[in-house]
XYZ file of C-alpha atoms in Angstrom:
278
model
C 20.208 0.608 -24.196
C 21.846 -2.177 -25.874
C 25.589 -2.973 -26.614
C 25.212 -5.426 -29.821
C 26.132 -3.085 -32.992
C 22.977 -3.120 -34.793
C 24.257 -0.573 -37.667
C 24.537 -3.604 -39.983
C 21.302 -4.122 -42.251
C 21.266 -7.940 -41.305
C 20.919 -6.709 -37.733
C 18.312 -4.423 -38.530
C 16.389 -7.211 -40.363
C 16.467 -9.145 -37.403
C 15.392 -6.399 -34.945
C 12.434 -5.235 -37.384
C 11.449 -9.119 -37.707
C 11.339 -9.389 -33.706
C 9.406 -6.110 -33.816
C 6.615 -7.433 -36.117
C 6.457 -10.736 -34.410
C 5.982 -9.808 -30.848
C 4.357 -6.141 -31.185
C 1.201 -7.387 -33.422
C -0.667 -4.301 -31.596
C 1.981 -1.860 -32.504
C 2.666 -2.661 -36.129
C 4.119 0.510 -37.763
C 2.299 2.385 -40.493
C 5.017 4.791 -41.263
C 8.819 4.910 -41.219
C 11.674 7.263 -41.996
C 14.911 8.405 -40.573
C 14.221 12.337 -40.719
C 10.827 14.182 -40.308
C 8.310 14.001 -41.430
C 7.833 10.312 -40.616
C 5.520 9.493 -44.025
C 7.065 6.674 -45.730
C 4.640 4.022 -45.751
C 5.675 0.716 -43.962
C 5.193 -2.272 -45.977
C 5.402 -5.483 -43.754
C 6.037 -7.657 -46.556
C 8.729 -5.836 -47.985
C 11.382 -5.229 -45.211
C 14.201 -4.788 -47.772
C 12.696 -1.779 -48.941
C 12.522 -0.412 -45.328
C 15.800 -1.231 -44.608
C 17.234 0.941 -47.634
C 17.571 3.892 -45.429
C 19.173 1.872 -42.324
C 22.156 3.809 -42.456
C 23.320 4.321 -38.837
C 21.236 7.384 -38.264
C 18.046 7.350 -35.950
C 15.144 5.285 -37.447
C 11.631 6.111 -36.679
C 8.485 3.925 -36.705
C 5.166 5.533 -36.260
C 1.636 4.041 -35.694
C -0.538 6.991 -36.125
C -4.013 5.557 -35.019
C -2.496 4.433 -31.396
C -0.077 7.247 -31.124
C 2.926 5.248 -30.854
C 6.446 6.415 -31.989
C 9.437 3.907 -31.834
C 13.023 5.467 -32.228
C 15.891 3.091 -32.863
C 19.355 4.943 -32.446
C 21.876 2.332 -33.711
C 24.685 4.740 -32.640
C 27.449 6.578 -34.678
C 31.057 6.092 -35.266
C 32.605 4.106 -32.624
C 29.706 4.724 -30.282
C 28.963 1.134 -29.656
C 25.745 1.474 -27.427
C 22.545 2.035 -29.108
C 18.706 2.346 -27.897
C 15.372 1.550 -28.738
C 12.407 3.522 -27.412
C 8.869 3.123 -27.675
C 6.572 6.219 -26.499
C 2.963 4.915 -26.680
C -0.361 6.737 -25.546
C -3.528 5.019 -25.284
C -6.248 4.997 -22.250
C -5.907 1.033 -21.636
C -2.701 -0.859 -22.232
C -3.721 -4.383 -21.017
C -3.510 -6.168 -24.380
C -0.449 -4.067 -25.498
C 1.596 -4.482 -22.398
C 2.193 -8.237 -22.488
C 3.605 -7.902 -26.056
C 5.796 -4.870 -25.047
C 7.003 -6.681 -22.074
C 7.923 -9.789 -24.290
C 9.640 -7.528 -26.824
C 11.649 -5.855 -24.235
C 12.890 -9.177 -22.852
C 13.580 -10.779 -26.225
C 15.371 -7.973 -27.699
C 17.652 -7.303 -24.385
C 18.507 -11.114 -24.920
C 19.114 -10.905 -28.582
C 20.943 -7.587 -28.713
C 22.440 -7.514 -25.275
C 20.341 -5.201 -23.228
C 22.375 -3.270 -20.743
C 19.661 -1.064 -19.051
C 15.829 -0.819 -19.922
C 12.576 0.026 -18.576
C 8.705 -0.033 -18.988
C 7.030 3.018 -16.884
C 4.111 4.993 -17.265
C 4.358 8.660 -16.467
C 1.091 9.249 -14.795
C 2.263 10.374 -11.285
C 2.841 14.050 -10.680
C 5.428 12.876 -7.773
C 7.191 10.745 -10.475
C 7.271 13.494 -12.825
C 8.890 15.759 -10.686
C 11.385 13.245 -9.336
C 12.596 12.456 -12.769
C 13.227 15.966 -13.480
C 15.315 16.592 -10.628
C 17.314 13.302 -11.544
C 18.260 15.013 -14.770
C 15.948 12.533 -16.901
C 14.926 14.129 -20.312
C 11.432 14.804 -20.113
C 9.484 16.376 -23.171
C 6.220 18.076 -22.996
C 4.139 18.813 -19.903
C 2.704 16.843 -16.915
C -0.497 15.904 -18.985
C 1.534 14.330 -21.838
C 5.031 13.610 -20.568
C 7.498 11.514 -22.256
C 11.023 10.538 -20.829
C 14.289 9.555 -22.196
C 17.410 8.200 -19.959
C 20.696 8.936 -21.527
C 23.962 7.054 -21.214
C 25.463 10.009 -19.834
C 22.796 10.001 -16.896
C 23.994 6.301 -16.359
C 27.455 7.092 -16.081
C 26.479 9.283 -12.832
C 23.946 7.229 -11.339
C 20.643 5.043 -12.132
C 17.764 7.606 -11.941
C 15.498 5.214 -10.458
C 13.889 1.590 -10.513
C 10.922 1.476 -12.760
C 7.830 -0.796 -13.061
C 9.841 -3.094 -15.199
C 13.781 -2.651 -15.177
C 16.339 -4.572 -17.298
C 19.615 -5.077 -15.834
C 22.121 -6.227 -18.259
C 25.708 -7.641 -18.177
C 27.323 -4.563 -16.699
C 24.789 -4.206 -13.979
C 24.626 -7.826 -13.338
C 28.341 -7.705 -12.783
C 28.111 -4.750 -10.424
C 25.391 -5.769 -8.169
C 25.963 -9.722 -8.599
C 23.465 -12.155 -9.653
C 22.644 -13.404 -6.105
C 21.695 -9.910 -4.999
C 19.614 -9.450 -8.108
C 17.838 -12.530 -7.813
C 16.764 -11.984 -4.266
C 15.021 -8.428 -4.752
C 12.110 -7.898 -2.894
C 9.641 -7.250 -5.508
C 6.618 -8.795 -7.526
C 8.736 -10.851 -9.868
C 12.460 -11.293 -10.919
C 12.915 -12.571 -14.289
C 15.974 -14.342 -15.565
C 16.283 -13.336 -19.245
C 19.911 -14.901 -19.566
C 22.910 -15.843 -17.556
C 23.810 -12.012 -17.716
C 20.476 -10.231 -17.747
C 17.615 -10.057 -15.537
C 14.302 -8.077 -15.404
C 12.788 -6.885 -12.234
C 8.906 -6.347 -11.975
C 7.997 -4.244 -9.120
C 4.426 -4.778 -8.841
C 1.683 -7.196 -10.444
C 0.054 -4.011 -12.123
C 1.252 -1.142 -14.084
C -1.608 1.017 -12.768
C -0.363 0.912 -9.417
C 1.615 4.172 -10.638
C -1.826 5.764 -10.781
C -4.073 3.873 -8.210
C -1.728 2.793 -5.472
C 1.566 5.043 -6.115
C 2.208 4.934 -2.229
C 2.392 1.250 -2.216
C 4.330 0.991 -5.574
C 6.952 3.578 -4.052
C 7.432 1.303 -0.917
C 8.230 -1.703 -3.064
C 10.758 0.352 -5.042
C 12.402 1.786 -2.111
C 12.992 -1.821 -0.558
C 14.227 -2.993 -3.738
C 16.669 0.039 -4.282
C 17.720 -0.520 -0.432
C 18.277 -4.188 -1.162
C 20.491 -3.427 -4.039
C 22.276 -0.513 -2.822
C 21.007 3.061 -2.558
C 24.584 4.588 -3.374
C 23.674 3.587 -6.957
C 20.259 5.448 -7.153
C 19.822 9.075 -7.517
C 18.512 10.792 -4.083
C 16.778 14.018 -4.248
C 18.569 14.499 -0.561
C 21.963 13.939 -2.052
C 21.838 15.604 -5.243
C 23.177 15.435 -8.858
C 26.871 16.193 -7.828
C 27.148 13.525 -5.074
C 29.538 10.731 -6.058
C 27.268 7.941 -6.593
C 28.435 4.166 -6.985
C 28.538 3.262 -10.843
C 29.892 0.292 -12.527
C 32.965 0.267 -14.872
C 31.370 0.541 -18.426
C 32.809 -1.075 -21.396
C 34.746 1.221 -23.850
C 32.457 3.164 -26.419
C 29.811 3.862 -23.585
C 28.678 7.364 -23.830
C 31.596 8.380 -25.704
C 29.799 10.554 -28.340
C 27.030 12.895 -27.188
C 24.091 12.021 -29.335
C 20.421 12.529 -28.345
C 18.426 11.097 -31.377
C 14.937 12.194 -30.018
C 13.881 15.530 -31.366
C 11.247 17.164 -28.653
C 9.443 18.602 -31.640
C 8.662 14.939 -32.972
C 7.262 14.016 -29.838
C 5.210 17.102 -29.170
C 3.700 16.786 -32.367
C 2.825 13.105 -32.070
C 1.642 13.421 -28.620
C -0.204 16.900 -29.168
C -3.989 16.512 -27.869
C -6.363 17.486 -25.279
C -7.049 14.129 -23.681
C -5.336 12.826 -20.880
C -4.100 9.416 -21.666
C -1.777 7.038 -19.936
C 1.872 7.380 -21.614
C 3.826 4.045 -21.535
C 7.614 4.387 -22.084
C 9.793 1.484 -22.860
C 13.445 1.650 -23.602
C 16.137 -0.789 -23.920
């Protein structure tokens, strides 16, 4: 979730250049702002691609690796936009470093407020996110998830394998508390943006979920559990939340069409699903 206005084409150009420079394994093959996503993406003719950059959701698709990126640059005075990458592949080692690099750089360049890298491969995780009112599409074998700004106004659903905390949350929790979070790594992206990596390996979510969850619980306790959704307290509990700037979650707009995701991820093989959002 980003707070910088990316509707102008010059910001779109900056974002797409960053995407292509950092995500070499995920260079898009197709793009469009409506279904079907069938316009050929020409890397060396970005100006043509940006002809449809008009403030509506912008889709990038890589068919061979089953990747869908959605850029929602907001409407009217909705100043907060979002970048989502839904990616499915059996192995993620080569791509994960690039995705993390893109997430941190885009958060710094476009003022990321909240972002995450996560893999939905645990049934416990699936059930918890569902109870936390996170938008989940498809079924447990092929899940994808989206956290809306309306949910964040109520609570933070969870800490994820890699979580971005931007200016609003840095002011809310405090720099010192964030920097001392007990987890594998705390990355200072800028003076007002941090990244929390809970464990060394993303596959801890699959191979050692109990260990991962212990680290996450300690991190949430350190930051303050009243900010995070708790199954015991429920959705209607009055959680502690920061004072968000004007323009945050003022216009209800969900850019992701569940049917698009179903079509893209349709298949019988059970692969890892990596969700990246800022």
